[in-house]
XYZ file of C-alpha atoms in Angstrom:
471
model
C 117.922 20.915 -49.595
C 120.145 17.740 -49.736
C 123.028 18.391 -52.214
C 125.075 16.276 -54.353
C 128.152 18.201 -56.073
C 125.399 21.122 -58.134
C 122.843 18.365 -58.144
C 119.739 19.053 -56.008
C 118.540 15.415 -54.931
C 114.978 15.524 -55.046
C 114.202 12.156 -53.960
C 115.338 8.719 -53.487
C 114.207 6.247 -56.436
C 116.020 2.700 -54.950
C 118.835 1.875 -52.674
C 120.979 -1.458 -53.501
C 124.177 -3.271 -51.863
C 125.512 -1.242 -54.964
C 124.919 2.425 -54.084
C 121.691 4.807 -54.195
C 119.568 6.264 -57.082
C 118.436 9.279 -56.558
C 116.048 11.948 -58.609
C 117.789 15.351 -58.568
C 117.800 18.970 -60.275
C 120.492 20.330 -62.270
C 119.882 24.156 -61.148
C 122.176 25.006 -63.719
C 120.650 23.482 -66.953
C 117.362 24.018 -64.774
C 116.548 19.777 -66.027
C 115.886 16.499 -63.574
C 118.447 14.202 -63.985
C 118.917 10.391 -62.323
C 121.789 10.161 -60.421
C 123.076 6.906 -59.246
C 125.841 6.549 -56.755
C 128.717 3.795 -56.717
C 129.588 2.101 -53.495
C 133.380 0.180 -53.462
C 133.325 -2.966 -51.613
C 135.808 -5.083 -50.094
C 138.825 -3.794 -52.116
C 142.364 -2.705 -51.386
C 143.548 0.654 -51.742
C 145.553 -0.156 -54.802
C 142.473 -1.720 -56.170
C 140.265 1.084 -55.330
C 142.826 3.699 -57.198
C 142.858 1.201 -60.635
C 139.094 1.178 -59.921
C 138.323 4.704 -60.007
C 140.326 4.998 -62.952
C 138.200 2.609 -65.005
C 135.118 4.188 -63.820
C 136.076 7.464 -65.093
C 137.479 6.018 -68.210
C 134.425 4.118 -68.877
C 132.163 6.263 -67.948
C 133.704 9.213 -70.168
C 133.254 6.302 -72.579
C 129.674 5.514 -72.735
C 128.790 9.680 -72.522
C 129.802 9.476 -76.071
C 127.546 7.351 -76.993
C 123.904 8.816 -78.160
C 121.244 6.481 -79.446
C 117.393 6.809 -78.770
C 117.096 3.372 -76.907
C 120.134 4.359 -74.646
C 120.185 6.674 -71.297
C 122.206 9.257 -71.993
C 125.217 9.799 -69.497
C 125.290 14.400 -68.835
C 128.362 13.747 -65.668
C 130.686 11.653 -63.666
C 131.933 13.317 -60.469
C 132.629 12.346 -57.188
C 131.239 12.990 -54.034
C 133.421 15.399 -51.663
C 133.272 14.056 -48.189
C 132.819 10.305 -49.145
C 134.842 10.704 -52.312
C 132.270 8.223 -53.763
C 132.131 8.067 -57.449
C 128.406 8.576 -58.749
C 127.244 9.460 -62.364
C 124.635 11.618 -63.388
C 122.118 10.531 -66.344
C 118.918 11.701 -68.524
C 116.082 10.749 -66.008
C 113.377 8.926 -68.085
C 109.675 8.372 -67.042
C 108.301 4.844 -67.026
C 108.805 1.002 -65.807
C 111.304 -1.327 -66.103
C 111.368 -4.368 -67.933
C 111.561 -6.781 -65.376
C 107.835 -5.189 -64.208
C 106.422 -5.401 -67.305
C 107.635 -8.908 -67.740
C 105.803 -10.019 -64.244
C 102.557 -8.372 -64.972
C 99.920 -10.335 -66.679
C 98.147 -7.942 -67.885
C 101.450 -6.088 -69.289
C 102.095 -5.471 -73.151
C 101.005 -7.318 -75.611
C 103.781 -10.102 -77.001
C 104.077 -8.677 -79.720
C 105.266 -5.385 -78.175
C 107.586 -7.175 -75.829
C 109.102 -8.265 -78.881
C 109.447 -4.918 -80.262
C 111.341 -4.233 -77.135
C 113.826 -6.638 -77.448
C 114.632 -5.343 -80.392
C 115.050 -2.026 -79.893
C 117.856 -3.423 -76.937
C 119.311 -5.314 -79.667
C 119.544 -1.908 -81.875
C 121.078 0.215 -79.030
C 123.318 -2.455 -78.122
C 125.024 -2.647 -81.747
C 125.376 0.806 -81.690
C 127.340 0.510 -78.356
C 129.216 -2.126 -79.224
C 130.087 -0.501 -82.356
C 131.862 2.006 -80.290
C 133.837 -0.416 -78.611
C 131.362 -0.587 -75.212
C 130.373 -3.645 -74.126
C 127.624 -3.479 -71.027
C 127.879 -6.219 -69.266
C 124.833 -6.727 -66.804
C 121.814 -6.269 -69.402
C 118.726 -7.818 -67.480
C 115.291 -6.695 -67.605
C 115.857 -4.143 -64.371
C 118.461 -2.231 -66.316
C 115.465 -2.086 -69.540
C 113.062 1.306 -68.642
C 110.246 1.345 -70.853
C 108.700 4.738 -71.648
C 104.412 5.226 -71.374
C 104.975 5.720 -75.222
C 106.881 2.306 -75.561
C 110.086 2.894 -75.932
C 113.240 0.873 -74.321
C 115.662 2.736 -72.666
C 118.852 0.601 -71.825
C 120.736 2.317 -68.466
C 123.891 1.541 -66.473
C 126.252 1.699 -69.203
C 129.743 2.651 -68.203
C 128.962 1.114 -64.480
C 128.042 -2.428 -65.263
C 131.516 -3.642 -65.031
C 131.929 -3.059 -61.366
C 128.898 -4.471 -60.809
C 129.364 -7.423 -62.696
C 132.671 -8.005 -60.807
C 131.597 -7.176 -57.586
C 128.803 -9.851 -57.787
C 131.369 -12.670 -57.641
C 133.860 -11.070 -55.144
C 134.580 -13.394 -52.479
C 133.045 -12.674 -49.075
C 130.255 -10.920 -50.883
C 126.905 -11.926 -51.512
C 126.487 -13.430 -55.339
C 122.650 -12.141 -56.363
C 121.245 -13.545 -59.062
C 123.343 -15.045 -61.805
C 120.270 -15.733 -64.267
C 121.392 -13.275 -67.078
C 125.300 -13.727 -67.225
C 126.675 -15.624 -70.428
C 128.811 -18.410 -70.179
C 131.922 -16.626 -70.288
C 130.667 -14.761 -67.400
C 130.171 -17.469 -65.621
C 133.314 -18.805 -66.307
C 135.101 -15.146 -65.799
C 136.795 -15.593 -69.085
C 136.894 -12.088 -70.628
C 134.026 -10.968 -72.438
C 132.883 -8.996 -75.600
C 129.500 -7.894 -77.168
C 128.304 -11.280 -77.904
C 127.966 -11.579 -73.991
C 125.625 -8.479 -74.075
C 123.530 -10.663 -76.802
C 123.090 -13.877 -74.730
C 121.486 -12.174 -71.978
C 119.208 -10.341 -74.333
C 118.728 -14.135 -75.699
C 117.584 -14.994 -72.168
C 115.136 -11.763 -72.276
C 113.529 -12.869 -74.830
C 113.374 -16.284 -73.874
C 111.264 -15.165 -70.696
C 109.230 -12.736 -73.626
C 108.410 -16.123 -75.181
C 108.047 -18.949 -72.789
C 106.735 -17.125 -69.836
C 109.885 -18.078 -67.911
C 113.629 -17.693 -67.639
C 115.732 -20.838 -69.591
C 117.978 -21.620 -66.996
C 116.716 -21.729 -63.027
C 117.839 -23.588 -60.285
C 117.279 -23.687 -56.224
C 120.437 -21.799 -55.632
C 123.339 -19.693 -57.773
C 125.029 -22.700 -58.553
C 122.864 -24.625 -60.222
C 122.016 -21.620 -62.047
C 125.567 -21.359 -62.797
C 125.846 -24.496 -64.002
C 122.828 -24.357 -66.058
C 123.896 -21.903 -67.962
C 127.255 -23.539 -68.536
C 126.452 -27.106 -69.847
C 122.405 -27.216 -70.198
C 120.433 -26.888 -73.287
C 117.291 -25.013 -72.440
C 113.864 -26.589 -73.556
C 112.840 -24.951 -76.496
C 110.417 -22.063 -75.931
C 107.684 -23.356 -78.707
C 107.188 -26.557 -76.121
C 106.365 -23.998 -73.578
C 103.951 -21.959 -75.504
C 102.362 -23.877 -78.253
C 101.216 -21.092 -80.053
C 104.851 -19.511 -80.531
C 105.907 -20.049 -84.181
C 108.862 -22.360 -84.350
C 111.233 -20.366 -86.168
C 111.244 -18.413 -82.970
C 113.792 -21.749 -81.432
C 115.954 -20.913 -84.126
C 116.325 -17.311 -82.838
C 116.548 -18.613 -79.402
C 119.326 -21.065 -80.353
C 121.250 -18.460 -82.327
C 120.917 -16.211 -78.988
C 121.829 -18.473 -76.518
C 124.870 -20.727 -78.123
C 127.236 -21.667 -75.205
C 130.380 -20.708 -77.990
C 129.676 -16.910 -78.554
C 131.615 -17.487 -81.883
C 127.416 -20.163 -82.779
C 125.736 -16.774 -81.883
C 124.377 -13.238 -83.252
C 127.682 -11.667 -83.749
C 126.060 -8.085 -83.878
C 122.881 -7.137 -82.163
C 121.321 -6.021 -85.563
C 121.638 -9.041 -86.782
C 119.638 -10.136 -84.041
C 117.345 -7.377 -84.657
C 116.871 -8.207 -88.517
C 115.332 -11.665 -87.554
C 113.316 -10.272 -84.659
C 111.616 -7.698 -87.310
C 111.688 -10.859 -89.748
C 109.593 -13.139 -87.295
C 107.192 -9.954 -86.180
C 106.546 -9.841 -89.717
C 105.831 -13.339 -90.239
C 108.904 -13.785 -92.529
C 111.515 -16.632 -92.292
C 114.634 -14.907 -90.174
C 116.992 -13.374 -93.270
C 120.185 -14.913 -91.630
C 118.104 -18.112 -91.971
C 117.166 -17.845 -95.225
C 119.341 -19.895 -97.868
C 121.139 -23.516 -98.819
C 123.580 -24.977 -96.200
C 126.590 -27.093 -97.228
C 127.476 -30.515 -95.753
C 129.771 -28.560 -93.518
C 126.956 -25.776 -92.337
C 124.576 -29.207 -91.549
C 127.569 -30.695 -89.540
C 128.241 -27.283 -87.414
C 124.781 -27.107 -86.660
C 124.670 -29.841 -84.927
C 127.759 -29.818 -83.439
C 126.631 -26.381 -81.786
C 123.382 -28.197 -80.264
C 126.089 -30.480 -78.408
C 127.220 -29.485 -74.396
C 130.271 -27.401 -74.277
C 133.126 -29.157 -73.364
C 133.121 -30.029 -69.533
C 136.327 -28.931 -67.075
C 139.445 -29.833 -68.149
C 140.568 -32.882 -68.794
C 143.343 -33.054 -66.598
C 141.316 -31.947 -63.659
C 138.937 -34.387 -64.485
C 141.469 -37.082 -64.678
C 142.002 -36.430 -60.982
C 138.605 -37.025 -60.520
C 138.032 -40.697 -61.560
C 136.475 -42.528 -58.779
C 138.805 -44.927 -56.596
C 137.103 -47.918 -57.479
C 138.350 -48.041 -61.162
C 141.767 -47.615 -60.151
C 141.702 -50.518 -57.446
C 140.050 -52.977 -60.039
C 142.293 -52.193 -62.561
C 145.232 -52.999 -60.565
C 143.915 -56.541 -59.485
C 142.758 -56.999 -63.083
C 146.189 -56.322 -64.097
C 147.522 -58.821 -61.477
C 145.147 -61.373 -62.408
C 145.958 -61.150 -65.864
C 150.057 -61.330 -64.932
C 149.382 -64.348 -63.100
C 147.165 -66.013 -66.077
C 149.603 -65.472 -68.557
C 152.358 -67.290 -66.622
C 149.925 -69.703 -66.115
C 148.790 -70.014 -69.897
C 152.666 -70.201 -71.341
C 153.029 -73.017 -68.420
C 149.798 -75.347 -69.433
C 149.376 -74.495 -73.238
C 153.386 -74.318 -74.000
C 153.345 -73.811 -77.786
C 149.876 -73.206 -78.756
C 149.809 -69.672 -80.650
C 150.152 -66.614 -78.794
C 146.911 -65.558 -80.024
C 145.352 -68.026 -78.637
C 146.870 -66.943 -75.530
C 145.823 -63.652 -75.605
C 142.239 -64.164 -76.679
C 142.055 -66.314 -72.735
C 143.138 -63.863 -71.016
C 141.426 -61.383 -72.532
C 138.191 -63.112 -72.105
C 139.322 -64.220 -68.603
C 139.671 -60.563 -67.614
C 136.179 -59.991 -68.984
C 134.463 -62.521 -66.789
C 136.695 -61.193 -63.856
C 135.721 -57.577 -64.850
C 131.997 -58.671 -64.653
C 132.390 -60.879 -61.482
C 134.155 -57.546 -59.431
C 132.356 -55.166 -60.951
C 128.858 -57.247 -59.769
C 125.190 -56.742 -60.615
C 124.235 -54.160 -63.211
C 123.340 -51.070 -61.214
C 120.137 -49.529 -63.091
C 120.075 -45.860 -61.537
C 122.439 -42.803 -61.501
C 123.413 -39.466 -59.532
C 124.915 -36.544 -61.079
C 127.161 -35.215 -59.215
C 127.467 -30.899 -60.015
C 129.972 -29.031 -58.213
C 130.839 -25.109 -58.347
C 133.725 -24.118 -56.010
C 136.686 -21.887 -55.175
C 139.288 -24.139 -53.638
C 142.616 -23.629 -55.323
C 142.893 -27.623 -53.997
C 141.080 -29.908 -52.238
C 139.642 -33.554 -51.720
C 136.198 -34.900 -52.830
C 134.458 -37.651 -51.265
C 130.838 -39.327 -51.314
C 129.906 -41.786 -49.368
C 126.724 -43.750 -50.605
C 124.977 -45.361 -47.654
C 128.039 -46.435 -45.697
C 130.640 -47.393 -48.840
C 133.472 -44.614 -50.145
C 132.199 -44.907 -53.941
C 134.362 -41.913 -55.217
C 137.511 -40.156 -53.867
C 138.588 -37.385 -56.154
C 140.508 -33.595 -56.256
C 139.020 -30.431 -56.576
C 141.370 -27.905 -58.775
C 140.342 -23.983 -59.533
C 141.844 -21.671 -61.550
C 143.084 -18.083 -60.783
C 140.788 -15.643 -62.443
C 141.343 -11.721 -62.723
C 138.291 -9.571 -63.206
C 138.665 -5.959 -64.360
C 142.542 -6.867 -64.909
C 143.368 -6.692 -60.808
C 140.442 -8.717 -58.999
C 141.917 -12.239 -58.305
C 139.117 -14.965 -57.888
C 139.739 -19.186 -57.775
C 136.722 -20.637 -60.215
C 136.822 -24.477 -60.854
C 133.748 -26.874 -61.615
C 132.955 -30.663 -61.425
C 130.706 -33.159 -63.126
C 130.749 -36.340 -62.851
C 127.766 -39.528 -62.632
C 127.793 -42.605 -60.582
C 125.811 -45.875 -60.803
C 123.896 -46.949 -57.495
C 121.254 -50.012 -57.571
C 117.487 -48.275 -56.953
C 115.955 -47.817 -53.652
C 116.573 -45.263 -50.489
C 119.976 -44.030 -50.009
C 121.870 -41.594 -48.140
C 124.137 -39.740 -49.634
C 127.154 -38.343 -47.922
C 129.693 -35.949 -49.025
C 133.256 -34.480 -47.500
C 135.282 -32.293 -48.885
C 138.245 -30.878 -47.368
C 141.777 -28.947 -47.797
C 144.795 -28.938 -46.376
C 145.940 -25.756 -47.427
C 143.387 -24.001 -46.112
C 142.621 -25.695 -43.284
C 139.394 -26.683 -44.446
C 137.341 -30.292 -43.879
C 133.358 -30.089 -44.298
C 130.763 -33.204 -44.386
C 127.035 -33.090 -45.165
C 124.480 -35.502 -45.928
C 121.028 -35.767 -48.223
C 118.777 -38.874 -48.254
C 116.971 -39.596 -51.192
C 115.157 -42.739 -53.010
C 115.977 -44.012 -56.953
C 113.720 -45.730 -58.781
C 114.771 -48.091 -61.506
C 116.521 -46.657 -64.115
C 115.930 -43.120 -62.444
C 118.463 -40.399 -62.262
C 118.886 -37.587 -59.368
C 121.175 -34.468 -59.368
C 123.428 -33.572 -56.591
C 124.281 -29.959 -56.502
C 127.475 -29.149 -53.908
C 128.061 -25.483 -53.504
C 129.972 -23.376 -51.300
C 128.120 -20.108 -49.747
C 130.079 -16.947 -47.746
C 133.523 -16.381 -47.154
C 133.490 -19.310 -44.697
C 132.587 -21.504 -47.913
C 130.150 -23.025 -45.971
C 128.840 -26.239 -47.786
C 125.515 -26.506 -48.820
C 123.707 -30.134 -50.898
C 120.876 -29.552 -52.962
C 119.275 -33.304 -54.318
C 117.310 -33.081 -57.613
């Protein structure tokens, strides 16, 4: 029989790009255990040695832990020959979550919901140890035959997490990371909460909050879109639920649940047909005002980088504005000689109006978003629509470090552009000198009046191979 360390391995329950799961016997305590085994990718040796490390120390970590809506963690050892790390846990009978949740004739909704809060119970408990998990998705939710959630992979989910975003490697799905995540900014329990937010989002509306054709626009999504609330989806929800939802799913985790009972409190409020308690009572001017500010987009990229980004047509107006305005004031002091300076200035003002008007030309009545996610330290932007350069700007990332020695380059774009209605063709460059880069693609699409399209640019494999998406 196929050994691992004392662990008889009884069968193999999934394989992924991150290791092996395996049923096995502990011969010892004479029990069936899940084992799953951690596979190290693309790292250097000094990497691999501060890895191991963390795994051990966070995996030492989360054994502590014992809550009835957690797996508990019985060993962390490592493999002899392969010297792969792998952890052994309490093997639990059932289905995941992410089954359940694409089975119509699953659990009632009112069950889900009991669900989701029992993952909001286990999670305050963890994170009132100091653990944060860091990949919570339905797949990591088991769900007992006598209805209970079981939330496994603690003590692992960092790697994981990191590895998803490691250059060279393949992304997966990005539909349950927080916007800090996304962003690679470091991370704390309220991260744990937003992706139970988008849980129960899908519990609710039938479907995930933020989706796109490709990782990027998820990405995106997730950074700077509002999600339609989950009562215009399913009519019969009660709308307190959107409150919940909002609370849940704030892009600042400071607007969110900042404890998963909390969380829990208004999910057993709502089940119960009660107002949420952290609802309930009077808010001041300065409550109103915050709660609207939250429903407002996070801020976009940073200012200076989108500085660099201004299309070349402003700047090239602006300068023969400017000239035209030089050469109008000479010409004003010359013809009106002592009339008031004000006078003066209100011509040329309005001069530089009509001139702004003339250059500028016909109103153009329909837009393109322009949504890029990339990992150029530097680089050039162009677009091209039809056959005229309408924008000329610089991509800038910034150096990120995941699990304190993984270096990644993260930077974003937004930006929108006027174009008159009809069929264009859309074509966009984007190159780098410093690493010898210089791609160009091209998407044809047709505006209507007043109509808007997205353009999503993204950058696949280690190649960053460029990739258009028009929506």
């Amino acid at each position: 029989m196929e050994r691992l360390g004392r662990y008889e391995i009884l069968e193999v329950l999934g394989r992924g790009a991150m290791g092996t799961v395996y049923r096995a016997r502990d011969p010892i305590l004479d029990r069936v255990v899940a084992i799953k085994t951690i596979t190290i990718l693309s790292v250097t040796p000094k990497e691999e040695h501060e890895y191991r490390v963390r795994f051990f120390q966070e995996a030492q970590a989360a054994g502590k832990l014992s809550h009835p809506n957690l797996v508990t963690i019985h060993d962390v050892a490592e493999e002899e020959s392969t010297q792969a790390p792998y952890i052994v846990m309490e093997y639990i009978e059932g289905r995941t979550l992410e089954s359940l949740l694409s089975d119509p004739a699953g659990k009632p909704i009112q069950e889900r919901l009991d669900l989701v809060k029992q993952v909001a119970e286990a999670l305050d408990h963890a994170h009132t140890h100091g653990i944060v998990h860091r990949d919570i998705k339905p797949a990591n939710i088991i769900v007992t035959p006598q209805g209970r959630a079981k939330v496994t992979d603690f003590g692992i989910a960092k790697l994981a997490v990191t590895q998803l975003t490691m250059p060279g490697e393949s992304l997966g799905t990005p539909s349950y990371m927080s916007p800090e995540q996304v962003a690679g900014d470091p991370v704390d329990g309220r991260s744990d909460l937003f992706s139970l937010g988008i849980i129960l989002y899908c519990v609710l509306a039938g479907e995930k909050p933020f989706t796109g054709e490709n990782p990027t626009t998820v990405m995106f999504n997730i950074t700077y879109k509002e999600p339609v609330p989950a009562s215009q989806l399913n009519p019969s929800l009660d709308p307190r639920f959107d409150y919940v939802l909002e609370r849940a799913l704030a892009k600042d985790p400071a607007r969110r649940y900042q404890r998963g009972q909390e969380f829990a409190d208004d999910l057993e409020d709502l089940c119960h047909g009660r107002a949420p308690r952290s609802q309930v009572g009077t808010l001041t001017g300065a409550d109103v005002q915050s709660t609207v500010m939250q429903k407002a987009l996070p801020p976009l990229p940073p200012q200076a980088e989108r500085e660099a980004c201004l299309p070349t047509r402003w700047p090239r107006k602006a300068a023969v504005a400017a000239a035209f305005a030089s050469q109008l004031s000479r010409h004003a002091r010359v013809v009106l000689g002592r009339v008031p300076w004000q006078v003066t200035l209100a011509l040329v003002a309005t001069s530089l109006v009509l001139f702004a008007f003339r250059s500028i030309g016909p109103a153009k009545t329909a837009n393109l978003e322009i949504h890029c996610v990339h990992s150029f330290r530097a680089a050039n932007l162009f677009v091209w629509v039809d056959k005229d350069l309408v924008y000329e700007g610089k991509l800038a990332g910034t150096v990120k470090k995941r699990m304190g020695f993984i270096k990644t380059v993260q930077g974003s774009f937004l930006d929108t552009l006027a174009l008159a209605p009809g069929r264009r063709v859309i074509r966009v460059q984007v190159a780098s000198k410093d690493e010898g880069y210089n791609q160009t693609k091209e998407v044809e699409g047709e505006w209507v009046q007043d109509g808007k399209k997205t353009l999503e640019i993204g950058f696949s494999g280690q190649s960053k191979n460029l990739y258009m998406a028009l929506q």
